[in-house]
Amino acid sequence: EAQVTQNPRYLITVTGKKLTVTCSQNMNHEYMSWYRQDPGLGLRQIYYSMNVEVTDKGDVPEGYKVSRKEKRNFPLILESPSPNQTSLYFCASSLSPTGVGEAFFGQGTRLTVV
Amino acid sequence: AQKVTQAQTEISVVEKEDVTLDCVYETRDTTYYLFWYKQPPSGELVFLIRRNSFDEQNEISGRYSWNFQKSTSSFNFTITASQVVDSAVYFCALSAADRGSTLGRLYFGRGTQLTVWP
């Protein structure tokens, strides 16, 4: 089954404690990205990757890091989480960076930073 | 710059009513793609439709229909005979594909919360 898998689904952490949200896709997609969803703001792109070792900032990259060492994995790293990073996070992948195909989204990770 | 506007923040209807969700987009690209996603209360994002900028044909899928008008830069979504299960947040999104654009990037509207009452 084609899917994007995020882990964990829910996470409560404390300010400053480094965390990683994993994302893996089994569709051999080149393009992957991370979004955060906040009430009234819709989804905003954090980082994206066009292929292995190619990453770039989206609209709201501050406080986040990503890496793309393998095609299937695209982890999101919060080195020192702060309460304003409390949000619902989505990982997405798509076959072609031209946007021809639909984007497949993970189930979401609800992060709370206290 | 790419932008998607969903002016309706919340809509409430009673079951069996028809409802239209508005989406207005801005782009200078000649090649682009428009999408609608549904987010039910469980939180996942469900793909509904993709339309490219060269195909202005309206589309119907069961109770769902989409009206794409380049002249008004709109891609509206209508649910006919709404049901309680249609209650969700609906997002319109744009992906630009001209040379020089950030290919594959999705620009989302802020979403419309649709509530269908029994």
Coordinates of N, CA and C in Angstrom, one line a residue:
Chain A
E1 N 0.9 -1.2 0.0 CA 0.0 0.0 0.0 C 0.9 1.2 0.0
A2 N 0.6 2.1 -0.9 CA 1.3 3.4 -1.0 C 1.0 4.3 0.2
Q3 N 2.1 4.7 0.9 CA 1.8 5.5 2.0 C 3.0 6.3 2.5
V4 N 2.7 7.4 3.3 CA 3.6 8.2 3.9 C 3.4 7.9 5.4
T5 N 4.5 7.6 6.1 CA 4.4 7.2 7.5 C 5.1 8.2 8.4
Q6 N 4.4 8.8 9.3 CA 5.1 9.7 10.3 C 5.0 9.1 11.7
N7 N 6.1 9.4 12.4 CA 6.1 8.9 13.8 C 6.9 10.0 14.6
P8 N 6.4 10.2 15.9 CA 5.1 9.7 16.4 C 3.9 10.4 16.0
R9 N 2.7 9.9 16.3 CA 1.5 10.6 16.0 C 1.2 11.8 17.0
Y10 N 1.6 11.5 18.2 CA 1.4 12.5 19.3 C 2.7 12.6 20.1
L11 N 3.0 13.8 20.5 CA 4.2 14.0 21.3 C 4.1 15.2 22.2
I12 N 4.3 15.0 23.5 CA 4.4 16.1 24.4 C 5.8 16.2 24.9
T13 N 6.5 17.4 24.8 CA 7.8 17.5 25.2 C 8.0 18.8 26.0
V14 N 9.2 19.0 26.5 CA 9.5 20.2 27.3 C 10.4 21.1 26.4
T15 N 10.4 22.4 26.7 CA 11.2 23.3 26.0 C 12.6 23.0 26.1
G16 N 13.3 23.0 24.9 CA 14.7 22.8 24.8 C 15.2 21.3 24.6
K17 N 14.3 20.4 24.7 CA 14.7 19.0 24.6 C 14.6 18.6 23.1
K18 N 15.7 18.3 22.5 CA 15.7 18.0 21.1 C 14.8 16.8 20.7
L19 N 14.2 16.9 19.6 CA 13.3 15.8 19.1 C 13.4 15.7 17.6
T20 N 13.0 14.5 17.2 CA 13.0 14.2 15.7 C 11.7 13.6 15.4
V21 N 11.0 14.1 14.4 CA 9.8 13.5 13.8 C 10.2 12.8 12.5
T22 N 10.0 11.5 12.5 CA 10.4 10.7 11.3 C 9.3 10.7 10.2
C23 N 9.7 10.6 9.0 CA 8.8 10.5 7.8 C 9.4 9.6 6.8
S24 N 8.6 8.7 6.4 CA 9.1 7.7 5.4 C 8.0 7.4 4.4
Q25 N 8.4 7.3 3.1 CA 7.5 7.0 2.0 C 8.0 5.8 1.2
N26 N 7.0 5.0 0.7 CA 7.4 3.8 0.0 C 7.0 3.9 -1.5
M27 N 7.0 5.1 -2.0 CA 6.5 5.3 -3.4 C 7.6 5.7 -4.3
N28 N 8.9 5.8 -3.8 CA 10.0 6.2 -4.6 C 9.9 7.6 -5.1
H29 N 9.2 8.5 -4.3 CA 9.0 9.8 -4.7 C 10.2 10.7 -4.5
E30 N 10.4 11.6 -5.4 CA 11.6 12.5 -5.3 C 11.3 13.6 -4.3
Y31 N 10.1 14.2 -4.4 CA 9.8 15.4 -3.7 C 9.2 15.1 -2.4
M32 N 9.7 15.7 -1.3 CA 9.2 15.5 0.0 C 9.2 16.9 0.7
S33 N 8.2 17.1 1.6 CA 8.2 18.4 2.3 C 7.5 18.2 3.7
W34 N 7.7 19.2 4.5 CA 7.1 19.3 5.8 C 6.2 20.6 5.9
Y35 N 5.1 20.4 6.5 CA 4.2 21.5 6.7 C 3.8 21.5 8.2
R36 N 3.4 22.7 8.7 CA 2.8 22.8 9.9 C 1.4 23.5 9.8
Q37 N 0.5 23.0 10.5 CA -0.9 23.5 10.5 C -1.2 24.2 11.8
D38 N -1.6 25.4 11.7 CA -2.1 26.2 12.9 C -3.4 26.7 12.6
P39 N -4.3 26.8 13.7 CA -5.6 27.3 13.5 C -5.7 28.7 12.8
G40 N -6.5 28.8 11.8 CA -6.7 30.0 11.1 C -5.6 30.4 10.1
L41 N -4.5 29.5 10.0 CA -3.4 29.8 9.1 C -3.2 28.8 8.0
G42 N -4.0 27.8 8.1 CA -3.8 26.8 7.0 C -2.5 26.0 7.2
L43 N -2.0 25.4 6.1 CA -0.7 24.7 6.2 C 0.4 25.6 5.6
R44 N 1.4 25.7 6.3 CA 2.6 26.4 5.8 C 3.8 25.5 5.7
Q45 N 4.5 25.7 4.6 CA 5.6 24.8 4.3 C 6.9 25.2 5.2
I46 N 7.5 24.2 5.8 CA 8.7 24.4 6.6 C 9.9 24.2 5.8
Y47 N 10.1 23.1 5.2 CA 11.2 22.7 4.4 C 10.7 21.8 3.3
Y48 N 11.5 21.7 2.3 CA 11.2 20.7 1.2 C 12.5 20.2 0.7
S49 N 12.4 19.0 0.0 CA 13.5 18.4 -0.6 C 13.2 17.9 -2.0
M50 N 14.0 18.3 -3.0 CA 13.7 17.8 -4.4 C 14.3 16.5 -4.7
N51 N 15.3 16.1 -3.9 CA 15.9 14.8 -4.0 C 16.9 14.5 -2.9
V52 N 17.6 13.4 -3.0 CA 18.6 13.1 -1.9 C 19.6 14.2 -1.8
E53 N 19.9 14.6 -0.6 CA 20.9 15.7 -0.4 C 20.5 17.1 -0.9
V54 N 19.3 17.2 -1.3 CA 18.9 18.6 -1.8 C 17.7 19.0 -1.0
T55 N 17.9 20.0 -0.1 CA 16.8 20.5 0.7 C 16.8 22.0 0.6
D56 N 15.7 22.6 0.9 CA 15.6 24.1 0.9 C 14.5 24.5 1.8
K57 N 14.6 25.8 2.2 CA 13.6 26.4 3.2 C 12.3 26.7 2.5
G58 N 11.3 26.5 3.3 CA 9.9 26.9 2.9 C 9.6 28.3 3.5
D59 N 8.4 28.5 3.9 CA 8.0 29.8 4.5 C 8.3 30.0 5.9
V60 N 8.4 28.9 6.7 CA 8.6 29.0 8.1 C 9.7 28.1 8.6
P61 N 10.9 28.2 8.2 CA 12.0 27.3 8.5 C 12.6 27.5 9.9
E62 N 12.4 28.6 10.5 CA 13.2 29.0 11.8 C 12.9 28.0 12.9
G63 N 13.9 27.4 13.4 CA 13.8 26.5 14.5 C 13.7 25.0 14.1
Y64 N 13.8 24.8 12.8 CA 13.7 23.4 12.3 C 15.0 23.1 11.5
K65 N 15.3 21.8 11.4 CA 16.3 21.3 10.5 C 15.7 20.0 9.8
V66 N 16.2 19.7 8.7 CA 15.8 18.5 8.0 C 17.1 17.9 7.4
S67 N 17.0 16.6 7.0 CA 18.0 16.0 6.2 C 17.4 15.0 5.2
R68 N 18.1 14.7 4.1 CA 17.6 13.8 3.1 C 18.7 12.9 2.7
K69 N 19.1 12.0 3.5 CA 20.2 11.1 3.2 C 19.8 9.9 2.3
E70 N 18.5 9.6 2.4 CA 18.0 8.5 1.6 C 16.7 9.0 1.0
K71 N 16.3 8.5 -0.2 CA 15.2 9.0 -0.9 C 13.9 8.8 -0.1
R72 N 13.8 7.7 0.7 CA 12.5 7.4 1.3 C 12.3 8.2 2.6
N73 N 13.4 8.7 3.2 CA 13.2 9.3 4.6 C 13.5 10.8 4.6
F74 N 12.7 11.5 5.4 CA 12.9 12.9 5.4 C 12.5 13.4 6.8
P75 N 13.4 13.2 7.8 CA 13.1 13.6 9.2 C 13.1 15.1 9.4
L76 N 12.3 15.5 10.4 CA 12.2 16.9 10.8 C 12.8 16.9 12.2
I77 N 13.8 17.8 12.4 CA 14.5 17.9 13.6 C 14.2 19.2 14.3
L78 N 13.8 19.2 15.6 CA 13.7 20.4 16.4 C 14.8 20.4 17.4
E79 N 15.9 21.2 17.2 CA 17.1 21.1 18.1 C 16.7 21.6 19.5
S80 N 15.9 22.7 19.6 CA 15.6 23.2 20.9 C 14.2 23.7 20.8
P81 N 13.2 22.8 20.9 CA 11.8 23.2 20.7 C 11.3 24.3 21.7
S82 N 10.4 25.1 21.2 CA 9.8 26.1 22.0 C 8.3 26.0 21.9
P83 N 7.6 26.6 22.9 CA 6.1 26.5 22.9 C 5.5 27.0 21.6
N84 N 6.1 27.9 20.9 CA 5.5 28.4 19.6 C 5.6 27.4 18.5
Q85 N 6.3 26.3 18.8 CA 6.3 25.2 17.8 C 5.3 24.1 18.1
T86 N 4.4 24.4 19.0 CA 3.3 23.5 19.3 C 2.4 23.6 18.1
S87 N 2.1 22.5 17.4 CA 1.4 22.6 16.1 C 1.1 21.1 15.7
L88 N 0.4 21.1 14.6 CA 0.1 19.8 13.9 C 1.0 19.8 12.6
Y89 N 1.9 18.8 12.5 CA 2.8 18.7 11.5 C 2.5 17.6 10.5
F90 N 2.7 17.9 9.2 CA 2.4 16.9 8.1 C 3.7 16.8 7.3
C91 N 4.0 15.6 7.0 CA 5.0 15.3 5.9 C 4.2 14.9 4.7
A92 N 4.8 15.3 3.5 CA 4.2 15.0 2.2 C 5.2 14.6 1.2
S93 N 4.8 13.7 0.3 CA 5.7 13.4 -0.8 C 4.9 13.4 -2.1
S94 N 5.6 13.6 -3.2 CA 4.9 13.5 -4.5 C 5.9 13.0 -5.5
L95 N 5.4 12.4 -6.6 CA 6.3 11.8 -7.6 C 7.1 12.8 -8.3
S96 N 6.5 13.9 -8.8 CA 7.2 14.8 -9.6 C 7.2 16.2 -9.0
P97 N 8.3 16.9 -9.1 CA 8.4 18.2 -8.5 C 7.6 19.2 -9.4
T98 N 7.1 18.7 -10.5 CA 6.3 19.7 -11.4 C 4.9 19.8 -10.9
G99 N 4.6 19.1 -9.8 CA 3.2 19.2 -9.3 C 2.2 18.4 -10.0
V100 N 2.6 17.6 -11.0 CA 1.6 16.9 -11.8 C 0.8 15.9 -10.9
G101 N 1.5 15.2 -10.1 CA 0.8 14.3 -9.2 C 0.3 14.9 -8.0
E102 N -0.6 14.1 -7.3 CA -1.1 14.6 -6.0 C 0.0 14.4 -5.0
A103 N -0.1 15.2 -4.0 CA 0.8 15.0 -2.8 C 0.1 14.1 -1.9
F104 N 0.9 13.1 -1.4 CA 0.5 12.2 -0.4 C 0.9 12.7 1.0
F105 N 0.0 12.7 1.9 CA 0.3 13.2 3.2 C 0.4 12.1 4.2
G106 N 1.3 12.3 5.2 CA 1.3 11.4 6.4 C 0.0 11.7 7.2
Q107 N -0.1 10.9 8.3 CA -1.2 11.0 9.2 C -1.2 12.2 10.1
G108 N 0.0 12.9 10.2 CA 0.1 14.0 11.0 C 0.7 13.7 12.4
T109 N 1.5 14.7 12.9 CA 2.1 14.5 14.2 C 1.6 15.8 15.0
R110 N 0.9 15.5 16.1 CA 0.5 16.6 17.0 C 1.5 16.8 18.1
L111 N 2.2 17.9 18.0 CA 3.3 18.2 18.9 C 2.9 19.3 19.9
T112 N 3.1 19.0 21.2 CA 2.9 20.0 22.2 C 4.2 20.2 22.9
V113 N 4.7 21.5 23.0 CA 5.9 21.9 23.7 C 5.5 22.7 24.9
V114 N 5.8 22.2 26.1 CA 5.4 22.9 27.3 C 6.7 23.5 28.0
Chain B
A1 N 4.3 35.9 -7.1 CA 4.1 35.1 -5.9 C 2.8 34.3 -6.0
Q2 N 2.8 33.3 -5.3 CA 1.6 32.4 -5.4 C 0.7 32.6 -4.1
K3 N -0.6 32.6 -4.3 CA -1.4 32.8 -3.1 C -2.8 32.2 -3.4
V4 N -3.3 31.6 -2.3 CA -4.7 31.0 -2.4 C -5.5 31.6 -1.3
T5 N -6.7 32.1 -1.6 CA -7.6 32.7 -0.7 C -8.9 31.9 -0.6
Q6 N -9.2 31.5 0.7 CA -10.5 30.9 0.9 C -11.2 31.9 1.9
A7 N -12.0 32.7 1.4 CA -12.6 33.8 2.2 C -13.6 33.3 3.3
Q8 N -14.2 32.2 3.0 CA -15.1 31.6 4.0 C -14.4 30.8 5.1
T9 N -14.4 31.3 6.3 CA -13.7 30.6 7.4 C -14.6 29.5 7.9
E10 N -15.9 29.7 8.0 CA -16.8 28.7 8.5 C -18.1 28.7 7.7
I11 N -18.6 27.6 7.4 CA -20.0 27.5 6.8 C -20.8 26.5 7.6
S12 N -22.0 26.8 7.9 CA -22.9 25.8 8.5 C -24.1 25.6 7.6
V13 N -24.5 24.4 7.3 CA -25.7 24.1 6.6 C -26.4 22.9 7.2
V14 N -27.6 22.7 6.8 CA -28.4 21.6 7.3 C -28.3 20.5 6.2
E15 N -28.4 19.3 6.7 CA -28.3 18.2 5.7 C -29.2 18.3 4.5
K16 N -28.7 17.9 3.4 CA -29.4 17.9 2.1 C -29.3 19.3 1.4
E17 N -28.8 20.3 2.1 CA -28.6 21.5 1.4 C -27.4 21.4 0.5
D18 N -27.3 22.2 -0.6 CA -26.1 22.3 -1.4 C -25.3 23.4 -0.8
V19 N -23.9 23.2 -0.9 CA -23.0 24.2 -0.4 C -21.8 24.4 -1.3
T20 N -21.4 25.6 -1.5 CA -20.3 25.9 -2.4 C -19.1 26.6 -1.6
L21 N -18.0 26.0 -1.7 CA -16.8 26.5 -1.0 C -16.0 27.3 -2.1
D22 N -15.6 28.5 -1.7 CA -14.9 29.3 -2.7 C -13.4 29.2 -2.6
C23 N -12.8 29.4 -3.7 CA -11.3 29.4 -3.7 C -10.9 30.3 -4.8
V24 N -10.1 31.3 -4.5 CA -9.5 32.3 -5.4 C -8.0 32.2 -5.3
Y25 N -7.3 32.1 -6.5 CA -5.9 31.9 -6.5 C -5.2 33.1 -7.2
E26 N -3.9 33.2 -6.9 CA -3.1 34.2 -7.6 C -1.8 33.5 -8.1
T27 N -1.5 33.7 -9.3 CA -0.2 33.2 -9.8 C 0.1 33.9 -11.1
R28 N 1.4 34.0 -11.4 CA 1.8 34.6 -12.7 C 2.2 33.4 -13.6
D29 N 2.3 32.2 -13.1 CA 2.7 31.1 -13.9 C 1.6 30.8 -14.9
T30 N 2.0 30.3 -16.1 CA 1.0 29.9 -17.0 C 0.6 28.4 -16.8
T31 N 1.5 27.7 -16.3 CA 1.3 26.2 -16.0 C 1.2 26.1 -14.4
Y32 N 0.1 25.6 -14.0 CA -0.1 25.4 -12.5 C -1.1 24.4 -12.3
Y33 N -1.2 23.9 -11.1 CA -2.2 22.9 -10.7 C -2.9 23.3 -9.5
L34 N -4.2 23.0 -9.4 CA -5.0 23.3 -8.3 C -5.6 22.1 -7.7
F35 N -5.7 22.1 -6.4 CA -6.1 20.9 -5.6 C -7.1 21.3 -4.6
W36 N -7.9 20.3 -4.2 CA -8.7 20.4 -3.0 C -8.4 19.2 -2.2
Y37 N -8.3 19.5 -0.8 CA -8.1 18.4 0.2 C -9.2 18.6 1.2
K38 N -9.5 17.4 1.8 CA -10.5 17.4 2.9 C -9.8 16.9 4.1
Q39 N -10.0 17.6 5.3 CA -9.5 17.2 6.5 C -10.6 16.9 7.5
P40 N -11.0 15.6 7.7 CA -12.1 15.3 8.6 C -11.6 15.5 10.0
P41 N -12.5 15.4 11.0 CA -12.1 15.6 12.4 C -11.0 14.7 12.9
S42 N -10.8 13.5 12.2 CA -9.7 12.7 12.6 C -8.3 13.3 12.2
G43 N -8.3 14.3 11.4 CA -7.0 15.0 11.2 C -6.2 14.7 9.9
E44 N -6.5 13.6 9.3 CA -5.6 13.3 8.1 C -6.1 14.2 6.9
L45 N -5.3 14.3 5.9 CA -5.6 15.1 4.7 C -5.9 14.2 3.6
V46 N -7.1 14.3 3.0 CA -7.6 13.4 2.0 C -7.6 14.2 0.7
F47 N -6.9 13.7 -0.3 CA -6.9 14.3 -1.6 C -8.3 14.1 -2.3
L48 N -8.8 15.2 -2.9 CA -10.1 15.2 -3.5 C -9.9 15.3 -5.1
I49 N -9.2 16.3 -5.5 CA -9.1 16.5 -6.9 C -7.8 17.3 -7.3
R50 N -7.4 17.1 -8.5 CA -6.3 18.0 -9.1 C -6.8 18.4 -10.4
R51 N -6.5 19.7 -10.7 CA -6.8 20.2 -12.0 C -5.7 21.0 -12.5
N52 N -5.3 20.9 -13.8 CA -4.2 21.7 -14.3 C -4.7 22.9 -15.1
S53 N -3.9 23.9 -15.2 CA -4.3 25.2 -15.7 C -4.8 25.2 -17.2
F54 N -4.6 24.1 -17.9 CA -5.0 24.0 -19.3 C -6.3 23.3 -19.5
D55 N -6.9 22.8 -18.4 CA -8.1 22.1 -18.4 C -9.2 22.8 -17.6
E56 N -10.0 23.5 -18.3 CA -11.1 24.3 -17.6 C -12.4 23.6 -17.5
Q57 N -12.4 22.3 -17.9 CA -13.6 21.6 -17.9 C -14.0 21.4 -16.4
N58 N -15.3 21.6 -16.1 CA -15.8 21.3 -14.8 C -15.8 19.8 -14.6
E59 N -15.7 19.4 -13.3 CA -15.7 18.0 -13.0 C -16.7 17.6 -12.0
I60 N -17.3 16.5 -12.2 CA -18.3 16.0 -11.2 C -17.9 14.6 -10.8
S61 N -18.0 14.4 -9.5 CA -17.7 13.1 -8.9 C -18.8 12.8 -7.8
G62 N -19.8 12.1 -8.2 CA -20.9 11.9 -7.2 C -21.5 13.1 -6.8
R63 N -21.5 13.4 -5.5 CA -22.1 14.7 -5.0 C -21.2 15.9 -5.1
Y64 N -20.0 15.6 -5.5 CA -19.0 16.7 -5.5 C -18.8 17.2 -6.9
S65 N -18.7 18.5 -7.1 CA -18.4 19.1 -8.4 C -17.4 20.3 -8.2
W66 N -16.7 20.6 -9.2 CA -15.7 21.6 -9.2 C -15.9 22.5 -10.4
N67 N -15.8 23.8 -10.2 CA -15.9 24.8 -11.2 C -14.7 25.6 -11.3
F68 N -13.9 25.4 -12.4 CA -12.6 26.1 -12.6 C -12.8 27.2 -13.6
Q69 N -12.6 28.4 -13.2 CA -12.7 29.6 -14.2 C -11.4 30.4 -14.1
K70 N -10.6 30.3 -15.2 CA -9.4 31.1 -15.2 C -9.7 32.6 -15.3
S71 N -10.8 32.9 -15.9 CA -11.1 34.4 -16.1 C -11.2 35.1 -14.7
T72 N -11.7 34.3 -13.7 CA -11.9 34.9 -12.4 C -10.9 34.3 -11.4
S73 N -10.0 33.5 -11.9 CA -9.0 32.8 -11.0 C -9.6 32.2 -9.8
S74 N -10.6 31.4 -10.2 CA -11.4 30.7 -9.1 C -11.5 29.2 -9.4
F75 N -11.6 28.5 -8.3 CA -11.7 27.0 -8.4 C -12.6 26.6 -7.3
N76 N -13.9 26.7 -7.5 CA -14.9 26.5 -6.4 C -15.4 25.1 -6.4
F77 N -15.8 24.7 -5.2 CA -16.1 23.3 -4.9 C -17.5 23.3 -4.3
T78 N -18.4 22.5 -5.0 CA -19.8 22.4 -4.6 C -20.1 21.0 -4.1
I79 N -20.7 20.9 -3.0 CA -21.3 19.6 -2.5 C -22.8 19.7 -2.6
T80 N -23.3 18.7 -3.3 CA -24.8 18.7 -3.5 C -25.4 17.7 -2.5
A81 N -26.5 18.1 -1.9 CA -27.2 17.3 -1.0 C -26.3 16.9 0.1
S82 N -25.8 17.9 0.9 CA -24.7 17.6 1.9 C -25.2 16.6 2.9
Q83 N -24.2 16.0 3.5 CA -24.4 15.0 4.6 C -23.6 15.3 5.8
V84 N -23.9 14.8 6.9 CA -23.2 15.0 8.1 C -21.7 14.6 8.0
V85 N -21.5 13.5 7.2 CA -20.1 13.0 7.0 C -19.3 14.0 6.2
D86 N -19.9 15.0 5.6 CA -19.1 16.0 4.8 C -18.5 17.0 5.8
S87 N -18.9 17.0 7.0 CA -18.3 18.0 8.0 C -16.8 17.8 8.1
A88 N -16.1 18.8 7.8 CA -14.6 18.7 7.7 C -14.1 20.1 7.4
V89 N -12.8 20.2 7.5 CA -12.1 21.4 7.0 C -11.7 21.1 5.5
Y90 N -11.9 22.0 4.6 CA -11.6 21.8 3.2 C -10.5 22.9 2.8
F91 N -9.4 22.3 2.2 CA -8.3 23.2 1.8 C -8.2 23.2 0.3
C92 N -8.0 24.4 -0.2 CA -7.7 24.6 -1.6 C -6.2 24.9 -1.7
A93 N -5.5 24.3 -2.7 CA -4.1 24.5 -2.8 C -3.6 24.7 -4.3
L94 N -2.5 25.4 -4.4 CA -2.0 25.7 -5.7 C -0.5 25.2 -5.8
S95 N -0.2 24.7 -7.0 CA 1.2 24.3 -7.2 C 1.6 24.9 -8.6
A96 N 2.6 25.8 -8.6 CA 3.1 26.4 -9.8 C 4.1 25.6 -10.5
A97 N 4.2 25.7 -11.8 CA 5.1 24.8 -12.5 C 5.9 25.4 -13.7
D98 N 5.8 26.7 -13.7 CA 6.7 27.4 -14.8 C 8.1 27.3 -14.4
R99 N 9.0 27.5 -15.4 CA 10.4 27.5 -15.2 C 10.7 28.6 -14.2
G100 N 11.5 28.3 -13.2 CA 11.9 29.3 -12.1 C 11.0 29.2 -10.9
S101 N 9.9 28.6 -11.0 CA 9.0 28.4 -9.8 C 9.6 27.3 -9.0
T102 N 9.2 27.3 -7.7 CA 9.6 26.2 -6.8 C 8.7 25.0 -7.2
L103 N 9.2 24.1 -8.0 CA 8.4 23.1 -8.5 C 7.9 22.1 -7.4
G104 N 6.7 21.8 -7.4 CA 6.2 20.8 -6.5 C 5.7 21.4 -5.2
R105 N 5.9 22.6 -4.9 CA 5.5 23.2 -3.7 C 4.0 23.5 -3.7
L106 N 3.3 23.2 -2.6 CA 1.9 23.5 -2.5 C 1.7 24.7 -1.7
Y107 N 0.9 25.6 -2.2 CA 0.5 26.8 -1.4 C -1.0 26.6 -1.0
F108 N -1.2 26.6 0.3 CA -2.6 26.3 0.8 C -3.3 27.6 1.1
G109 N -4.6 27.5 1.0 CA -5.5 28.5 1.6 C -5.6 28.2 3.1
R110 N -6.3 29.1 3.8 CA -6.4 28.9 5.2 C -7.5 27.9 5.6
G111 N -8.3 27.4 4.6 CA -9.2 26.4 4.9 C -10.6 26.9 5.2
T112 N -11.6 26.1 4.9 CA -13.0 26.4 5.3 C -13.6 25.3 6.1
Q113 N -14.0 25.6 7.3 CA -14.6 24.6 8.2 C -16.1 24.5 7.8
L114 N -16.5 23.3 7.3 CA -17.8 23.1 6.9 C -18.5 22.2 8.0
T115 N -19.6 22.6 8.5 CA -20.4 21.9 9.5 C -21.7 21.6 8.9
V116 N -22.1 20.3 8.8 CA -23.4 19.9 8.3 C -24.2 19.3 9.4
W117 N -25.3 20.0 9.7 CA -26.2 19.6 10.8 C -27.2 18.6 10.4
P118 N -27.6 17.7 11.2 CA -28.6 16.7 10.8 C -30.0 17.3 10.8

